Amino acid sequence: MLIRSDRHAGNRLLGPEAGALAGRFPHGFVWGVATSAYQVEGAAHEDGRGDSIWDEFCRRPGAIKDGSSGEHACDHYHRSDEDISLIASLGANAYRFSIAWPRVQPLGAGAWNERGFDFYDRLVDGLLERGIAPYLTLYHWDLPLALQEGGGWANRETAERFVEYAAEVARRLGDRAAAIATHNEPWVVAILGHEAGTFAPGLKSQKVAMQVSHHLLLSHGMALQALRAERCAAPLGIVLNQAPVHAATDSPEDLARARLDDGLTIRWYMDALLHGRYPQDVLEFLGEDAPQVAAGDLDIIRQPLDFLGINYYTRNLSGTGTPLAPLDNGREVTDMGWEVFPGGLTELLLRLQADYRLPPLYITENGAAYRDRVVDGRVVDVERIRYLHRHIAAMADALDGGVDLRGYFVWSLLDNFEWADGYAKRFGIVFVDYATQRRTLKDSALWYQAFCAQARAAADIASSTAHGRSHGR
Ligand code: FCB
């Protein structure tokens, strides 16, 4: 591992505005980094891990742009100690990661794999020893392949298997987890996995996709009920990808399409989770493709949430034209082709606050891919620093607007397996040389390290001053 010895490098990267920004966050605000199991662990066939739908999907010719897979990824499974030290060296006080279901229950039903649980046990203990809070996600897309063979998420029984898995993880790790999220981005699982077919399991049916989305939400509600019945100590919630939907033009067609997309991506999930109903306009649009919903399902889905995680990368431009006109006029984009649009984060958070009675929120993912290169031991990723700074500022604006935001997680700690894009897209604040598994802190990591330290120091000073004042009264 390469940790730069120049402790002032990060401070030099901060820039004059960073001090003021750092001072805008409350005491106890969580500054973290995030990964997910299949994207970083590797060791896909070790210690009894079963195949997941992503192992199978990656074997399909053409499914992954560079023909790669998560087979080795960042070898985090063998390097977790080193990676925990890396997180500690950044001064981040939280790590969001996911459990690979097929590692702890290879067939998705029946026997537990003790060696799989040993890994997560060591990971969680290692984090706690270094003062890093473990934020655990149960499902970040790697369904045990055996369950897919029985219909996967299109089969209602998969929700029951998920609850058994969730309860077992909670029994073993719930006392030490800072939070447990059921699902990561159910929209992506349902739509990219079952309608667009660009993600595992690669199906192409709107009807199946919507049934899947219902079963994912149902499994979330059922899991929360089960975990609470067992008095799981960890706060429980879910993580959604959300982006404000903007119409590409003011034409009535584009405005109507944008409203529908808002329904399909935001209200479908938020209305179900927080109001216990699916939006009527979306149900009408779906017609025959609307999911089968059994009596009582929506009451199960609407469980109290201890927190809601939001993953934000860009806004969603929507319209009927192809290509969408406004995308063509020289907007700043990342290496994913995603527009850099920090104001969308503030807009989204204020809108959610206006429309729903929200639990505490976390930004559970935010970050950007750029074409990074190591030159003389250094990765100069000025654009990523700018991206992070601007999105952190957008969060501060939402805080000023009264949004109950509790923390922020950079996606990602490490460059990793970016799903259908393989290893070509680098989201890490730490560069990974996949041939040697050498990690190099990018400038953005040094920036984040310095920024978190400043934010914490500023919040400490503010809270001790407030404390002093209240005592003086
Ligand atoms: C999110 C995923 C995460 C990562 C980022 C770039 O949709 O949750 O695993 O791929 O996008």
CSV table of N, CA, C and O in Angstrom, one decimal, residues 27-91:
chain,number,residue,atom,x,y,z
A,27,HIS,N,-21.9,18.6,14.3
A,27,HIS,CA,-21.2,17.6,15.1
A,27,HIS,C,-21.8,16.2,14.9
A,27,HIS,O,-23.0,16.0,14.9
A,28,GLY,N,-20.9,15.2,14.7
A,28,GLY,CA,-21.4,13.8,14.6
A,28,GLY,C,-21.8,13.5,13.2
A,28,GLY,O,-22.2,12.3,12.9
A,29,PHE,N,-21.6,14.4,12.2
A,29,PHE,CA,-21.9,14.1,10.8
A,29,PHE,C,-20.9,13.0,10.4
A,29,PHE,O,-19.7,13.0,10.7
A,30,VAL,N,-21.5,11.9,9.7
A,30,VAL,CA,-20.7,10.8,9.4
A,30,VAL,C,-20.0,11.0,8.0
A,30,VAL,O,-20.7,11.3,7.0
A,31,TRP,N,-18.7,10.8,8.0
A,31,TRP,CA,-17.9,10.9,6.7
A,31,TRP,C,-17.4,9.6,6.4
A,31,TRP,O,-16.5,9.1,7.1
A,32,GLY,N,-17.9,9.0,5.4
A,32,GLY,CA,-17.5,7.6,5.1
A,32,GLY,C,-17.1,7.3,3.6
A,32,GLY,O,-17.1,8.3,2.8
A,33,VAL,N,-16.8,6.1,3.4
A,33,VAL,CA,-16.5,5.6,2.0
A,33,VAL,C,-17.3,4.3,1.8
A,33,VAL,O,-17.6,3.6,2.8
A,34,ALA,N,-17.5,4.0,0.6
A,34,ALA,CA,-18.4,2.8,0.3
A,34,ALA,C,-17.8,1.9,-0.8
A,34,ALA,O,-17.0,2.3,-1.7
A,35,THR,N,-18.2,0.6,-0.7
A,35,THR,CA,-17.9,-0.4,-1.7
A,35,THR,C,-19.1,-1.3,-1.8
A,35,THR,O,-20.0,-1.2,-1.0
A,36,SER,N,-19.0,-2.3,-2.6
A,36,SER,CA,-19.9,-3.5,-2.5
A,36,SER,C,-19.2,-4.8,-2.8
A,36,SER,O,-18.1,-4.8,-3.4
A,37,ALA,N,-19.7,-5.9,-2.3
A,37,ALA,CA,-19.0,-7.1,-2.2
A,37,ALA,C,-18.5,-7.6,-3.6
A,37,ALA,O,-17.3,-7.8,-3.8
A,38,TYR,N,-19.5,-7.7,-4.6
A,38,TYR,CA,-19.0,-8.3,-5.8
A,38,TYR,C,-18.0,-7.4,-6.5
A,38,TYR,O,-17.2,-7.8,-7.3
A,39,GLN,N,-18.1,-6.1,-6.3
A,39,GLN,CA,-17.2,-5.2,-7.0
A,39,GLN,C,-15.8,-5.1,-6.4
A,39,GLN,O,-14.9,-4.7,-7.2
A,40,VAL,N,-15.6,-5.6,-5.2
A,40,VAL,CA,-14.2,-5.5,-4.6
A,40,VAL,C,-13.6,-6.8,-4.1
A,40,VAL,O,-12.4,-7.0,-4.1
A,41,GLU,N,-14.5,-7.7,-3.7
A,41,GLU,CA,-14.0,-8.9,-2.9
A,41,GLU,C,-13.1,-9.8,-3.7
A,41,GLU,O,-12.0,-10.3,-3.2
A,42,GLY,N,-13.4,-10.2,-4.9
A,42,GLY,CA,-12.7,-11.2,-5.6
A,42,GLY,C,-13.0,-12.5,-4.9
A,42,GLY,O,-14.0,-12.7,-4.3
A,43,ALA,N,-12.0,-13.4,-4.9
A,43,ALA,CA,-12.1,-14.8,-4.2
A,43,ALA,C,-13.5,-15.4,-4.5
A,43,ALA,O,-14.1,-15.9,-3.6
A,44,ALA,N,-13.9,-15.3,-5.8
A,44,ALA,CA,-15.2,-15.7,-6.1
A,44,ALA,C,-15.5,-17.2,-5.9
A,44,ALA,O,-16.6,-17.6,-5.8
A,45,HIS,N,-14.4,-18.0,-5.9
A,45,HIS,CA,-14.7,-19.4,-5.7
A,45,HIS,C,-13.9,-20.0,-4.5
A,45,HIS,O,-13.5,-21.1,-4.5
A,46,GLU,N,-13.7,-19.1,-3.5
A,46,GLU,CA,-12.9,-19.6,-2.4
A,46,GLU,C,-13.8,-19.8,-1.2
A,46,GLU,O,-14.8,-19.1,-1.0
A,47,ASP,N,-13.3,-20.7,-0.3
A,47,ASP,CA,-13.9,-20.9,1.0
A,47,ASP,C,-15.4,-21.1,1.0
A,47,ASP,O,-16.1,-20.7,1.8
A,48,GLY,N,-15.8,-21.8,-0.1
A,48,GLY,CA,-17.2,-22.3,-0.1
A,48,GLY,C,-18.2,-21.3,-0.7
A,48,GLY,O,-19.4,-21.5,-0.6
A,49,ARG,N,-17.7,-20.1,-1.2
A,49,ARG,CA,-18.7,-19.2,-1.8
A,49,ARG,C,-19.4,-19.8,-3.0
A,49,ARG,O,-18.8,-20.5,-3.8
A,50,GLY,N,-20.7,-19.6,-3.1
A,50,GLY,CA,-21.5,-20.1,-4.2
A,50,GLY,C,-21.5,-19.1,-5.3
A,50,GLY,O,-21.1,-17.9,-5.1
A,51,ASP,N,-22.0,-19.5,-6.5
A,51,ASP,CA,-22.1,-18.6,-7.6
A,51,ASP,C,-23.2,-17.6,-7.4
A,51,ASP,O,-24.3,-18.0,-6.8
A,52,SER,N,-23.0,-16.4,-7.9
A,52,SER,CA,-24.2,-15.4,-7.9
A,52,SER,C,-24.6,-15.2,-9.3
A,52,SER,O,-23.9,-15.6,-10.3
A,53,ILE,N,-25.7,-14.5,-9.5
A,53,ILE,CA,-26.2,-14.2,-10.8
A,53,ILE,C,-25.1,-13.3,-11.6
A,53,ILE,O,-25.1,-13.4,-12.8
A,54,TRP,N,-24.3,-12.6,-10.9
A,54,TRP,CA,-23.3,-11.8,-11.6
A,54,TRP,C,-22.1,-12.7,-12.1
A,54,TRP,O,-21.6,-12.4,-13.1
A,55,ASP,N,-21.8,-13.7,-11.4
A,55,ASP,CA,-20.8,-14.6,-11.9
A,55,ASP,C,-21.2,-15.2,-13.2
A,55,ASP,O,-20.5,-15.3,-14.2
A,56,GLU,N,-22.5,-15.6,-13.2
A,56,GLU,CA,-23.1,-16.2,-14.4
A,56,GLU,C,-23.2,-15.2,-15.5
A,56,GLU,O,-22.8,-15.4,-16.7
A,57,PHE,N,-23.7,-14.0,-15.2
A,57,PHE,CA,-23.8,-12.9,-16.2
A,57,PHE,C,-22.5,-12.6,-16.9
A,57,PHE,O,-22.4,-12.4,-18.1
A,58,CYS,N,-21.5,-12.5,-16.1
A,58,CYS,CA,-20.1,-12.2,-16.6
A,58,CYS,C,-19.6,-13.2,-17.6
A,58,CYS,O,-18.8,-12.9,-18.4
A,59,ARG,N,-20.1,-14.4,-17.5
A,59,ARG,CA,-19.6,-15.5,-18.4
A,59,ARG,C,-20.3,-15.4,-19.8
A,59,ARG,O,-19.9,-16.0,-20.7
A,60,ARG,N,-21.4,-14.5,-19.9
A,60,ARG,CA,-22.0,-14.4,-21.2
A,60,ARG,C,-21.2,-13.5,-22.1
A,60,ARG,O,-20.9,-12.4,-21.8
A,61,PRO,N,-20.9,-14.0,-23.3
A,61,PRO,CA,-20.2,-13.2,-24.2
A,61,PRO,C,-20.8,-11.8,-24.5
A,61,PRO,O,-22.0,-11.8,-24.7
A,62,GLY,N,-20.1,-10.8,-24.3
A,62,GLY,CA,-20.6,-9.4,-24.7
A,62,GLY,C,-21.3,-8.7,-23.5
A,62,GLY,O,-21.7,-7.6,-23.6
A,63,ALA,N,-21.6,-9.5,-22.4
A,63,ALA,CA,-22.3,-8.8,-21.3
A,63,ALA,C,-21.5,-7.7,-20.6
A,63,ALA,O,-22.1,-6.7,-20.2
A,64,ILE,N,-20.2,-8.0,-20.5
A,64,ILE,CA,-19.4,-7.0,-19.8
A,64,ILE,C,-18.4,-6.4,-20.8
A,64,ILE,O,-17.8,-7.1,-21.6
A,65,LYS,N,-18.4,-5.1,-20.9
A,65,LYS,CA,-17.6,-4.4,-22.0
A,65,LYS,C,-16.2,-4.9,-22.2
A,65,LYS,O,-15.8,-5.1,-23.3
A,66,ASP,N,-15.5,-5.1,-21.1
A,66,ASP,CA,-14.1,-5.6,-21.3
A,66,ASP,C,-14.0,-7.1,-21.1
A,66,ASP,O,-12.8,-7.6,-20.9
A,67,GLY,N,-15.1,-7.8,-21.1
A,67,GLY,CA,-15.1,-9.2,-20.9
A,67,GLY,C,-14.6,-9.7,-19.6
A,67,GLY,O,-14.3,-10.9,-19.4
A,68,SER,N,-14.6,-8.8,-18.6
A,68,SER,CA,-14.0,-9.2,-17.3
A,68,SER,C,-15.1,-9.7,-16.3
A,68,SER,O,-16.3,-9.8,-16.7
A,69,SER,N,-14.8,-9.9,-15.1
A,69,SER,CA,-15.7,-10.3,-14.1
A,69,SER,C,-15.2,-9.9,-12.7
A,69,SER,O,-14.1,-9.4,-12.6
A,70,GLY,N,-16.0,-10.2,-11.7
A,70,GLY,CA,-15.6,-9.9,-10.3
A,70,GLY,C,-14.8,-11.0,-9.7
A,70,GLY,O,-14.5,-11.0,-8.5
A,71,GLU,N,-14.3,-11.9,-10.5
A,71,GLU,CA,-13.6,-13.1,-10.0
A,71,GLU,C,-12.4,-12.7,-9.1
A,71,GLU,O,-12.2,-13.3,-8.0
A,72,HIS,N,-11.6,-11.7,-9.5
A,72,HIS,CA,-10.5,-11.3,-8.6
A,72,HIS,C,-10.7,-9.9,-8.1
A,72,HIS,O,-10.3,-9.6,-7.0
A,73,ALA,N,-11.3,-9.0,-8.9
A,73,ALA,CA,-11.6,-7.7,-8.5
A,73,ALA,C,-10.5,-7.0,-7.7
A,73,ALA,O,-9.3,-7.0,-8.2
A,74,CYS,N,-10.7,-6.5,-6.5
A,74,CYS,CA,-9.6,-5.8,-5.8
A,74,CYS,C,-9.0,-6.7,-4.8
A,74,CYS,O,-8.2,-6.3,-3.9
A,75,ASP,N,-9.4,-8.0,-4.8
A,75,ASP,CA,-8.9,-9.0,-3.9
A,75,ASP,C,-9.1,-8.5,-2.4
A,75,ASP,O,-8.3,-8.9,-1.5
A,76,HIS,N,-10.1,-7.8,-2.2
A,76,HIS,CA,-10.4,-7.3,-0.9
A,76,HIS,C,-10.6,-8.4,0.1
A,76,HIS,O,-10.3,-8.2,1.3
A,77,TYR,N,-11.1,-9.5,-0.4
A,77,TYR,CA,-11.3,-10.7,0.5
A,77,TYR,C,-10.0,-11.1,1.3
A,77,TYR,O,-10.0,-11.4,2.4
A,78,HIS,N,-8.9,-10.9,0.5
A,78,HIS,CA,-7.6,-11.3,1.2
A,78,HIS,C,-6.8,-10.1,1.7
A,78,HIS,O,-5.8,-10.2,2.4
A,79,ARG,N,-7.3,-8.9,1.4
A,79,ARG,CA,-6.6,-7.7,1.7
A,79,ARG,C,-7.4,-6.8,2.6
A,79,ARG,O,-7.2,-5.5,2.7
A,80,SER,N,-8.4,-7.3,3.3
A,80,SER,CA,-9.3,-6.5,4.1
A,80,SER,C,-8.5,-5.7,5.2
A,80,SER,O,-8.9,-4.6,5.5
A,81,ASP,N,-7.5,-6.4,5.8
A,81,ASP,CA,-6.8,-5.6,6.8
A,81,ASP,C,-6.1,-4.4,6.3
A,81,ASP,O,-6.2,-3.3,6.9
A,82,GLU,N,-5.5,-4.6,5.1
A,82,GLU,CA,-4.8,-3.5,4.5
A,82,GLU,C,-5.8,-2.4,4.1
A,82,GLU,O,-5.6,-1.2,4.3
A,83,ASP,N,-7.0,-2.8,3.6
A,83,ASP,CA,-8.0,-1.8,3.2
A,83,ASP,C,-8.6,-1.1,4.4
A,83,ASP,O,-9.0,0.0,4.3
A,84,ILE,N,-8.7,-1.8,5.5
A,84,ILE,CA,-9.2,-1.2,6.7
A,84,ILE,C,-8.2,-0.1,7.2
A,84,ILE,O,-8.6,1.0,7.5
A,85,SER,N,-6.9,-0.4,7.1
A,85,SER,CA,-5.9,0.6,7.4
A,85,SER,C,-6.0,1.8,6.5
A,85,SER,O,-5.8,2.9,6.9
A,86,LEU,N,-6.3,1.5,5.2
A,86,LEU,CA,-6.4,2.5,4.2
A,86,LEU,C,-7.6,3.5,4.7
A,86,LEU,O,-7.4,4.7,4.6
A,87,ILE,N,-8.7,2.9,5.0
A,87,ILE,CA,-9.9,3.7,5.4
A,87,ILE,C,-9.5,4.5,6.7
A,87,ILE,O,-9.8,5.7,6.8
A,88,ALA,N,-8.8,3.9,7.6
A,88,ALA,CA,-8.4,4.6,8.8
A,88,ALA,C,-7.5,5.7,8.5
A,88,ALA,O,-7.6,6.8,9.0
A,89,SER,N,-6.6,5.5,7.5
A,89,SER,CA,-5.6,6.5,7.2
A,89,SER,C,-6.3,7.7,6.6
A,89,SER,O,-5.8,8.9,6.6
A,90,LEU,N,-7.5,7.5,6.0
A,90,LEU,CA,-8.2,8.6,5.4
A,90,LEU,C,-8.9,9.4,6.4
A,90,LEU,O,-9.4,10.5,6.1
A,91,GLY,N,-9.0,8.9,7.6
A,91,GLY,CA,-9.8,9.6,8.7
A,91,GLY,C,-11.3,9.4,8.5
A,91,GLY,O,-12.0,10.1,9.2
